[in-house]
XYZ file of C-alpha atoms in Angstrom:
561
model
C 0.000 0.000 0.000
C 1.367 3.369 -0.993
C -0.129 6.489 0.555
C 0.863 9.954 -0.508
C 0.765 13.052 1.600
C -2.453 14.135 -0.047
C -4.323 11.318 1.611
C -4.773 9.117 -1.476
C -3.783 5.456 -1.193
C -3.375 2.706 -3.739
C -3.740 -1.006 -2.991
C -2.182 -3.480 -5.406
C -3.762 -6.916 -5.582
C -1.407 -9.254 -7.439
C -4.022 -11.934 -8.066
C -6.210 -9.641 -10.134
C -5.921 -9.497 -13.908
C -5.938 -6.171 -15.707
C -7.291 -4.568 -12.587
C -4.353 -4.244 -10.251
C -4.924 -0.914 -8.529
C -7.758 0.335 -6.388
C -7.871 3.955 -5.353
C -9.075 5.144 -1.993
C -10.790 8.469 -2.306
C -11.143 10.494 0.833
C -13.558 13.388 1.135
C -13.930 15.655 4.155
C -17.608 14.851 4.575
C -17.562 11.192 3.516
C -14.252 9.358 3.929
C -13.910 6.358 1.677
C -11.894 3.208 1.364
C -11.670 0.501 -1.276
C -11.625 -3.244 -1.582
C -12.549 -5.703 -4.329
C -15.905 -7.329 -3.648
C -16.783 -8.924 -6.959
C -15.656 -11.845 -9.011
C -17.183 -10.386 -12.143
C -15.772 -6.962 -12.716
C -12.441 -6.511 -14.412
C -12.222 -2.745 -13.968
C -11.226 -0.866 -10.812
C -13.826 -0.640 -8.079
C -14.345 1.835 -5.273
C -16.056 1.196 -1.940
C -17.598 3.842 0.226
C -17.360 3.741 4.007
C -19.529 5.843 6.287
C -17.456 6.612 9.365
C -20.497 7.950 11.198
C -21.245 4.353 12.162
C -19.043 1.460 13.248
C -20.186 -0.692 10.334
C -18.524 -0.735 6.957
C -20.794 -0.457 3.963
C -18.994 -1.183 0.752
C -20.207 0.012 -2.595
C -18.755 -1.514 -5.688
C -18.891 1.439 -7.988
C -17.223 -0.085 -11.010
C -19.765 0.072 -13.758
C -19.385 -2.514 -16.478
C -17.801 -5.817 -17.305
C -15.548 -5.542 -20.278
C -17.380 -4.277 -23.329
C -20.765 -4.189 -21.516
C -22.382 -1.035 -22.804
C -25.571 0.914 -22.448
C -27.292 -1.184 -25.093
C -26.798 -4.229 -22.853
C -28.622 -2.459 -20.044
C -31.513 -1.424 -22.243
C -32.018 -4.933 -23.516
C -31.900 -6.468 -20.049
C -34.779 -4.968 -18.213
C -35.849 -7.129 -18.944
C -30.678 -38.136 -14.902
C -29.395 -43.953 -15.845
C -27.039 -46.513 -15.944
C -26.083 -47.163 -12.283
C -23.219 -49.526 -11.340
C -24.160 -53.218 -11.427
C -21.839 -53.640 -8.503
C -20.789 -56.872 -6.878
C -20.989 -55.050 -3.556
C -24.109 -52.987 -4.092
C -27.157 -54.420 -5.837
C -30.805 -53.409 -6.118
C -33.779 -55.707 -5.839
C -37.515 -55.640 -5.252
C -38.169 -52.747 -7.590
C -41.309 -51.433 -9.193
C -42.169 -48.559 -11.444
C -45.925 -48.288 -11.867
C -48.049 -45.713 -13.609
C -50.768 -44.422 -11.316
C -53.590 -41.982 -11.637
C -53.306 -38.405 -10.553
C -55.756 -39.052 -7.750
C -53.984 -39.315 -4.431
C -56.266 -42.125 -3.172
C -54.495 -45.174 -4.591
C -55.155 -48.864 -4.565
C -51.940 -49.720 -2.756
C -52.143 -53.407 -3.671
C -51.854 -52.448 -7.339
C -48.424 -50.973 -6.608
C -46.860 -54.145 -5.278
C -43.817 -55.381 -7.116
C -42.339 -58.707 -8.067
C -38.763 -59.523 -7.263
C -36.402 -58.983 -10.164
C -32.772 -59.978 -10.157
C -31.312 -56.856 -11.698
C -32.480 -53.393 -12.530
C -29.717 -52.396 -14.891
C -28.174 -54.272 -17.831
C -24.459 -54.991 -17.858
C -22.482 -51.944 -18.847
C -20.287 -53.924 -21.234
C -20.959 -55.799 -24.422
C -19.333 -59.194 -23.671
C -19.154 -60.009 -27.373
C -16.954 -57.013 -27.973
C -14.869 -56.627 -24.857
C -14.806 -59.923 -23.006
C -14.413 -57.851 -19.852
C -16.360 -58.050 -16.646
C -18.856 -55.311 -15.863
C -17.882 -52.195 -13.991
C -17.310 -53.256 -10.399
C -16.931 -49.787 -8.914
C -19.152 -49.359 -5.883
C -22.484 -47.723 -6.485
C -22.386 -46.108 -3.076
C -18.971 -44.577 -2.740
C -17.300 -41.435 -1.567
C -17.030 -38.941 -4.364
C -13.496 -37.698 -4.864
C -13.938 -35.744 -8.069
C -11.777 -38.175 -10.041
C -14.882 -39.773 -11.575
C -15.975 -36.516 -13.209
C -14.101 -33.703 -14.900
C -15.385 -30.670 -16.800
C -13.793 -29.098 -19.871
C -14.689 -25.863 -21.670
C -13.260 -24.890 -25.050
C -14.133 -22.610 -27.925
C -15.403 -23.577 -31.371
C -11.806 -23.143 -32.588
C -10.590 -25.742 -30.077
C -8.924 -23.252 -27.709
C -9.046 -24.380 -24.080
C -10.993 -22.096 -21.739
C -11.153 -24.174 -18.540
C -10.250 -27.664 -17.373
C -10.316 -29.485 -14.058
C -7.321 -31.540 -15.131
C -4.172 -30.814 -13.127
C -2.032 -31.445 -16.212
C -2.647 -28.551 -18.582
C -0.821 -30.128 -21.528
C -2.879 -33.304 -21.072
C -6.062 -31.199 -20.943
C -5.132 -29.350 -24.130
C -4.394 -32.612 -25.932
C -7.668 -34.160 -24.805
C -9.546 -31.007 -25.782
C -8.054 -31.164 -29.271
C -9.142 -34.779 -29.692
C -12.656 -34.088 -28.400
C -12.977 -31.045 -30.644
C -12.055 -33.195 -33.648
C -14.540 -35.893 -32.603
C -17.361 -33.372 -32.226
C -16.679 -31.883 -35.653
C -16.247 -35.240 -37.403
C -19.478 -36.714 -36.025
C -21.230 -33.332 -36.053
C -22.186 -33.621 -32.399
C -24.377 -30.721 -31.346
C -27.568 -30.007 -29.424
C -29.726 -30.800 -32.490
C -28.317 -34.306 -33.047
C -29.264 -37.537 -31.310
C -25.654 -38.334 -30.501
C -24.586 -36.327 -27.468
C -22.110 -38.737 -25.879
C -19.833 -41.691 -26.515
C -18.295 -44.268 -24.158
C -14.917 -45.937 -23.800
C -13.638 -48.805 -21.645
C -10.285 -49.191 -19.937
C -8.282 -52.416 -19.463
C -10.326 -53.280 -16.364
C -13.620 -52.866 -18.216
C -14.592 -49.639 -16.466
C -16.743 -47.457 -18.672
C -16.070 -43.755 -19.103
C -18.592 -41.501 -20.797
C -17.880 -38.271 -22.619
C -20.956 -36.032 -22.700
C -21.071 -32.873 -24.792
C -22.992 -29.627 -25.017
C -22.575 -27.404 -28.071
C -23.394 -23.720 -27.578
C -22.198 -22.449 -30.952
C -19.081 -20.499 -29.960
C -18.557 -22.475 -26.729
C -18.366 -26.246 -26.402
C -18.510 -28.034 -23.070
C -17.629 -31.615 -22.143
C -17.755 -33.710 -19.006
C -15.738 -36.911 -18.641
C -17.670 -39.158 -16.275
C -16.879 -42.658 -14.988
C -19.831 -43.009 -12.606
C -22.988 -44.807 -13.689
C -25.602 -43.189 -11.483
C -26.014 -39.993 -13.506
C -27.788 -39.999 -16.840
C -26.721 -38.156 -19.961
C -29.592 -35.714 -19.462
C -28.430 -34.920 -15.931
C -24.857 -34.363 -17.071
C -26.024 -32.086 -19.865
C -28.045 -30.109 -17.351
C -24.857 -29.623 -15.342
C -23.047 -28.438 -18.465
C -25.875 -25.967 -19.050
C -25.388 -24.609 -15.532
C -21.677 -24.058 -16.175
C -22.399 -22.371 -19.497
C -25.059 -20.186 -17.898
C -22.477 -18.944 -15.416
C -20.169 -17.994 -18.292
C -22.976 -16.020 -19.905
C -23.785 -14.364 -16.571
C -20.267 -12.949 -16.666
C -19.958 -12.078 -20.366
C -23.479 -11.944 -21.895
C -24.355 -13.725 -25.130
C -24.133 -10.513 -27.122
C -20.570 -9.811 -26.053
C -19.550 -13.435 -26.545
C -20.928 -13.395 -30.080
C -19.093 -10.146 -30.725
C -15.750 -11.528 -29.566
C -16.002 -14.855 -31.363
C -17.376 -13.440 -34.601
C -14.602 -10.908 -34.823
C -11.878 -13.448 -33.960
C -12.768 -17.144 -34.002
C -9.573 -17.955 -32.045
C -10.370 -15.383 -29.341
C -8.658 -16.394 -26.066
C -11.592 -16.436 -23.665
C -9.453 -17.996 -20.938
C -7.409 -14.829 -20.599
C -10.498 -12.660 -20.865
C -11.816 -13.903 -17.522
C -10.422 -12.393 -14.360
C -8.764 -14.599 -11.749
C -11.931 -14.391 -9.676
C -14.072 -15.534 -12.603
C -11.745 -18.526 -13.040
C -12.031 -19.272 -9.322
C -15.818 -19.183 -9.510
C -15.932 -21.543 -12.499
C -13.551 -23.899 -10.714
C -15.603 -23.879 -7.514
C -18.782 -24.513 -9.490
C -17.280 -27.459 -11.401
C -15.651 -28.873 -8.252
C -19.002 -28.775 -6.458
C -20.741 -30.493 -9.373
C -18.036 -33.188 -9.351
C -17.744 -33.828 -5.622
C -20.673 -32.378 -3.688
C -23.620 -31.300 -5.867
C -26.200 -29.156 -4.203
C -29.710 -30.482 -3.633
C -31.113 -27.540 -5.601
C -29.105 -28.603 -8.670
C -30.244 -32.216 -8.326
C -33.921 -31.253 -8.050
C -33.827 -28.172 -10.338
C -35.525 -26.148 -7.647
C -34.956 -23.787 -4.733
C -35.018 -24.373 -0.987
C -37.244 -22.243 1.225
C -36.815 -21.484 4.901
C -39.646 -23.093 6.954
C -41.476 -20.298 8.764
C -44.673 -19.478 10.587
C -47.051 -17.941 8.018
C -47.489 -14.805 10.121
C -43.726 -14.189 10.093
C -43.503 -14.635 6.326
C -46.519 -12.359 5.907
C -44.833 -9.749 8.090
C -41.766 -9.701 5.820
C -44.012 -9.581 2.760
C -45.784 -6.589 4.274
C -42.483 -4.795 4.879
C -41.383 -5.370 1.287
C -44.729 -4.247 -0.110
C -45.086 -1.044 1.948
C -41.472 -0.011 1.417
C -41.765 -0.578 -2.311
C -44.894 1.559 -2.521
C -43.260 4.380 -0.539
C -40.166 4.087 -2.663
C -42.031 4.414 -5.940
C -43.901 7.491 -4.690
C -40.740 9.367 -3.794
C -38.358 7.970 -6.421
C -38.230 7.135 -10.083
C -40.492 4.300 -11.093
C -39.070 1.089 -12.526
C -35.712 1.075 -10.765
C -36.490 -2.142 -8.849
C -37.244 -5.311 -10.792
C -36.860 -8.006 -8.138
C -36.192 -8.127 -4.416
C -35.345 -11.409 -2.677
C -34.873 -12.095 1.042
C -33.000 -15.258 2.070
C -31.461 -16.761 5.172
C -27.698 -16.753 5.591
C -27.591 -20.280 4.132
C -29.498 -18.938 1.101
C -32.891 -20.488 1.755
C -35.592 -18.321 0.245
C -37.803 -16.346 2.636
C -39.683 -13.896 0.430
C -39.662 -12.384 -3.048
C -40.995 -9.167 -4.546
C -41.457 -9.303 -8.315
C -43.509 -8.005 -11.225
C -46.867 -9.736 -11.547
C -46.154 -10.837 -15.135
C -42.499 -11.861 -14.752
C -40.516 -14.367 -12.747
C -36.861 -15.312 -12.713
C -35.854 -18.784 -13.927
C -34.658 -21.195 -11.255
C -31.216 -21.522 -12.870
C -30.761 -17.756 -12.920
C -31.460 -17.652 -9.199
C -29.104 -20.584 -8.589
C -26.300 -18.658 -10.306
C -27.055 -15.542 -8.262
C -27.070 -17.567 -5.036
C -23.690 -19.122 -5.917
C -22.215 -15.679 -6.455
C -23.538 -14.561 -3.082
C -22.245 -17.725 -1.421
C -18.817 -17.023 -2.887
C -18.822 -13.518 -1.368
C -20.541 -14.413 1.922
C -17.454 -13.710 4.048
C -17.446 -10.101 2.874
C -21.185 -9.745 3.384
C -20.886 -10.887 6.994
C -18.531 -7.948 7.539
C -21.452 -5.632 6.791
C -20.258 -4.833 3.300
C -22.513 -4.268 0.339
C -22.099 -5.955 -3.017
C -23.060 -4.074 -6.166
C -22.293 -5.787 -9.472
C -23.636 -6.355 -12.975
C -24.995 -9.783 -13.828
C -26.574 -11.283 -16.929
C -29.421 -13.731 -16.308
C -29.204 -16.154 -19.290
C -32.744 -17.529 -18.937
C -34.199 -14.046 -18.516
C -32.312 -12.130 -21.180
C -28.909 -13.391 -22.274
C -27.984 -10.253 -24.210
C -27.704 -7.664 -21.457
C -26.911 -6.958 -17.865
C -28.961 -6.242 -14.803
C -27.458 -4.884 -11.586
C -27.617 -6.548 -8.171
C -27.217 -5.063 -4.705
C -26.609 -7.632 -1.948
C -26.533 -6.867 1.761
C -26.971 -8.590 5.149
C -29.824 -7.053 7.173
C -29.834 -6.604 10.978
C -32.124 -9.626 11.465
C -29.455 -11.868 9.879
C -31.128 -12.215 6.529
C -29.689 -11.443 3.104
C -31.500 -9.069 0.781
C -30.886 -9.031 -2.966
C -32.284 -6.219 -5.105
C -32.137 -6.447 -8.909
C -32.305 -3.292 -10.995
C -32.123 -2.546 -14.706
C -30.172 0.660 -14.124
C -26.510 0.836 -13.217
C -26.318 4.309 -11.696
C -28.880 3.882 -8.928
C -26.749 2.447 -6.136
C -27.563 5.195 -3.648
C -31.297 4.940 -4.295
C -31.335 1.133 -4.030
C -29.153 1.222 -0.916
C -31.605 3.663 0.690
C -34.457 1.295 -0.196
C -32.604 -1.605 1.453
C -31.846 0.430 4.580
C -35.542 1.304 4.964
C -36.455 -2.380 4.715
C -33.835 -3.219 7.351
C -35.140 -0.539 9.708
C -38.743 -1.726 9.379
C -37.710 -5.330 10.043
C -35.952 -4.249 13.240
C -39.131 -2.517 14.417
C -41.380 -5.511 13.599
C -41.063 -8.299 16.179
C -42.400 -10.853 13.686
C -39.346 -10.311 11.451
C -36.905 -11.841 13.955
C -36.131 -15.488 14.869
C -37.611 -16.573 11.582
C -36.890 -20.314 11.263
C -39.782 -22.454 12.439
C -38.843 -25.487 14.597
C -40.658 -28.226 12.708
C -41.932 -31.425 14.265
C -39.585 -34.332 14.937
C -39.856 -36.285 11.692
C -38.127 -39.351 13.129
C -40.698 -39.566 15.909
C -43.713 -39.110 13.648
C -42.254 -41.246 10.830
C -39.829 -43.677 12.541
C -39.288 -45.702 9.363
C -38.037 -42.733 7.349
C -34.313 -42.065 7.183
C -34.481 -39.082 4.845
C -36.795 -37.498 2.289
C -37.066 -34.678 -0.231
C -40.437 -33.212 -1.160
C -40.792 -30.962 -4.216
C -43.849 -28.829 -4.884
C -43.880 -28.495 -8.675
C -46.186 -25.494 -8.772
C -43.635 -23.297 -7.016
C -40.485 -25.239 -8.072
C -39.483 -25.397 -4.395
C -38.312 -28.268 -2.187
C -38.283 -29.161 1.483
C -35.958 -31.605 3.206
C -35.411 -31.955 6.972
C -31.624 -32.103 6.483
C -29.099 -31.823 3.702
C -28.672 -35.217 1.968
C -25.255 -36.808 1.789
C -23.636 -37.662 -1.540
C -24.591 -41.299 -0.979
C -28.237 -40.327 -0.514
C -28.219 -38.289 -3.712
C -26.794 -41.290 -5.592
C -29.659 -43.448 -4.289
C -32.205 -40.794 -5.225
C -30.653 -40.662 -8.697
C -30.994 -44.455 -8.954
C -34.727 -44.142 -8.186
C -35.351 -41.205 -10.485
C -33.663 -42.587 -13.598
C -36.008 -45.597 -13.642
C -38.891 -43.185 -14.281
C -37.156 -41.114 -16.982
C -36.182 -41.531 -20.617
C -32.784 -40.682 -22.121
C -33.771 -37.032 -22.381
C -34.638 -36.748 -18.683
C -38.397 -36.644 -19.304
C -40.717 -38.520 -16.938
C -42.121 -41.616 -18.665
C -45.537 -41.277 -17.017
C -47.253 -38.249 -15.569
C -47.839 -40.181 -12.354
C -45.751 -43.137 -11.185
C -44.241 -44.755 -8.106
C -40.862 -46.508 -8.010
C -39.624 -48.698 -5.147
C -36.154 -50.174 -4.692
C -34.271 -52.060 -2.001
C -30.480 -51.997 -1.826
C -27.886 -54.202 -0.163
C -24.382 -52.864 0.086
C -21.134 -53.243 1.990
C -21.382 -49.525 2.642
C -24.313 -49.911 5.020
C -25.638 -52.871 7.049
C -28.782 -54.729 6.055
C -31.160 -53.311 3.476
C -32.244 -49.802 2.617
C -35.559 -49.112 0.904
C -36.282 -46.201 -1.367
C -39.398 -44.659 -2.912
C -39.732 -42.137 -5.730
C -43.282 -40.890 -6.215
C -43.987 -38.376 -8.979
C -47.240 -36.770 -10.082
C -48.138 -33.574 -11.909
C -48.219 -31.749 -8.564
C -45.300 -33.093 -6.534
C -42.211 -35.301 -6.342
C -41.245 -37.342 -3.284
C -37.867 -38.983 -2.712
C -37.786 -41.147 0.405
C -35.254 -43.491 2.069
C -36.322 -45.905 4.820
C -34.253 -47.493 7.565
C -33.162 -51.135 7.736
C -36.362 -52.743 8.972
C -38.584 -55.646 7.950
C -41.413 -53.676 6.406
C -43.751 -54.693 3.613
C -44.082 -52.816 0.358
C -47.629 -51.884 1.316
C -46.451 -50.373 4.604
C -43.768 -48.414 2.768
C -46.344 -46.892 0.461
C -48.707 -46.125 3.329
C -45.863 -44.283 5.050
C -45.173 -42.326 1.858
C -48.855 -41.427 1.575
C -48.966 -40.162 5.168
C -45.831 -38.082 4.560
C -47.266 -36.494 1.417
C -50.437 -35.579 3.271
C -48.323 -34.032 6.019
C -46.485 -31.941 3.430
C -49.792 -30.750 1.979
C -51.040 -29.743 5.414
C -47.865 -27.702 6.018
C -47.456 -26.042 2.629
C -47.996 -22.579 4.076
C -45.102 -23.188 6.506
C -42.723 -24.753 4.000
C -43.159 -22.914 0.701
C -43.672 -19.491 -0.823
C -46.885 -19.594 -2.819
C -46.676 -16.261 -4.607
C -44.648 -13.694 -2.757
C -45.257 -9.986 -3.265
C -46.166 -8.768 -6.745
C -46.547 -5.334 -8.268
């Protein structure tokens, strides 16, 4: 840090690309300091600090990502083959189409014993090898899945491989394969498989996004091609959130060999790496279910927060310019949704919100220091050609508020709006101690080990605890039986039951996947001697319990304007 006698200081951050200096501006009435708070911006940023209070409020004043211009702003307001393992096998399975009516003839859902659910992963006539003997339930280390991103010219953008020369060589081969076989999103062929000397199958799954091509090398058998492609879409959506489709087209059209890898800042590269590492080793339940988690709350507490958002928004629009606020979201510190304020005719896509939540999670340490994030972001499913602007802040009641605006020069106005919301929440006793202590599920449902319930109407889920990787693998096993190769449910309403035996856990474990047009239920049951009929009765009781508690568990509409 170098400070001159005039009171100006410069901080050099060596890990930043093309943005190495940050100036601290000091004014007599409003001293300021600076720090980088965004993984998106590649231009200098300035933070403002109000010394009248003991808290630091940081404003990221840097305006645009590279080449994001005013036109961008205007346009923006805008699942399987599982391992046939010698140590983990499935039996007693059933997948039955049922009516949409919840009152079922349970006897019609009983299953016959079958010896194997999945065919052998090898063609014995071709390979003479034994099937893949990797454990179905195993600790994920990341070695069974790696992500690669490269341009249409074959230039490497990102790889999880530790050997860069190996990654570049593999990328070149995959690029040639994709061009030779014309693999793209409009063709039936979206993957191919290889086998090593031990007969272990490795799949290469592709996603072609015109200028950007993505690939995942996967040696596990519990994720389908459709699920892997969905993960590739999430990674690509993050890239667009940082660049925008318009800018990407501009770069790649002007120079087909444009080096996108060096375009990203170090922080962008870190975010892509964290996202791919999480997908490979510890995928989030929201990614698995393509939904969002809500914080369970008493309805009167959620209504109180909705009332604060609504009244503050109305006051804000009377005294300020109309149209500056597009969306306002309130979440818990672990990013479970509490409330949302949105236009009555618009809603944000689940994947857009997942990307926003990952960005906030990445910057959570700064937020907990009472700093404010202000950064541009492109929502690919909303409008992939331009940027919106997000202000993120932790409120006094330990919630996170996210305000999305279409205008980039309204930080002070949006920050004032957020402060008013925070003050009203402090005054309202119903806006504190928000999480509702739900009933003891193990006491009410002693057979159930874990479950996930998804309400399709709101694209939201509830689970009493975060599932382990092993649980997600079992849920994947259940789900893929009910889906085709494209990830579409085979029947509008169906129930699947499985029982597993494995060296990884003693005895047997039963699982149920129940899907209708209104809900999805994933359920694991403890090692007990219980009939199929009793399992289904337990599932039915659980679903009814979820219906009775919908107002506690989910956000039905939020606040609209």
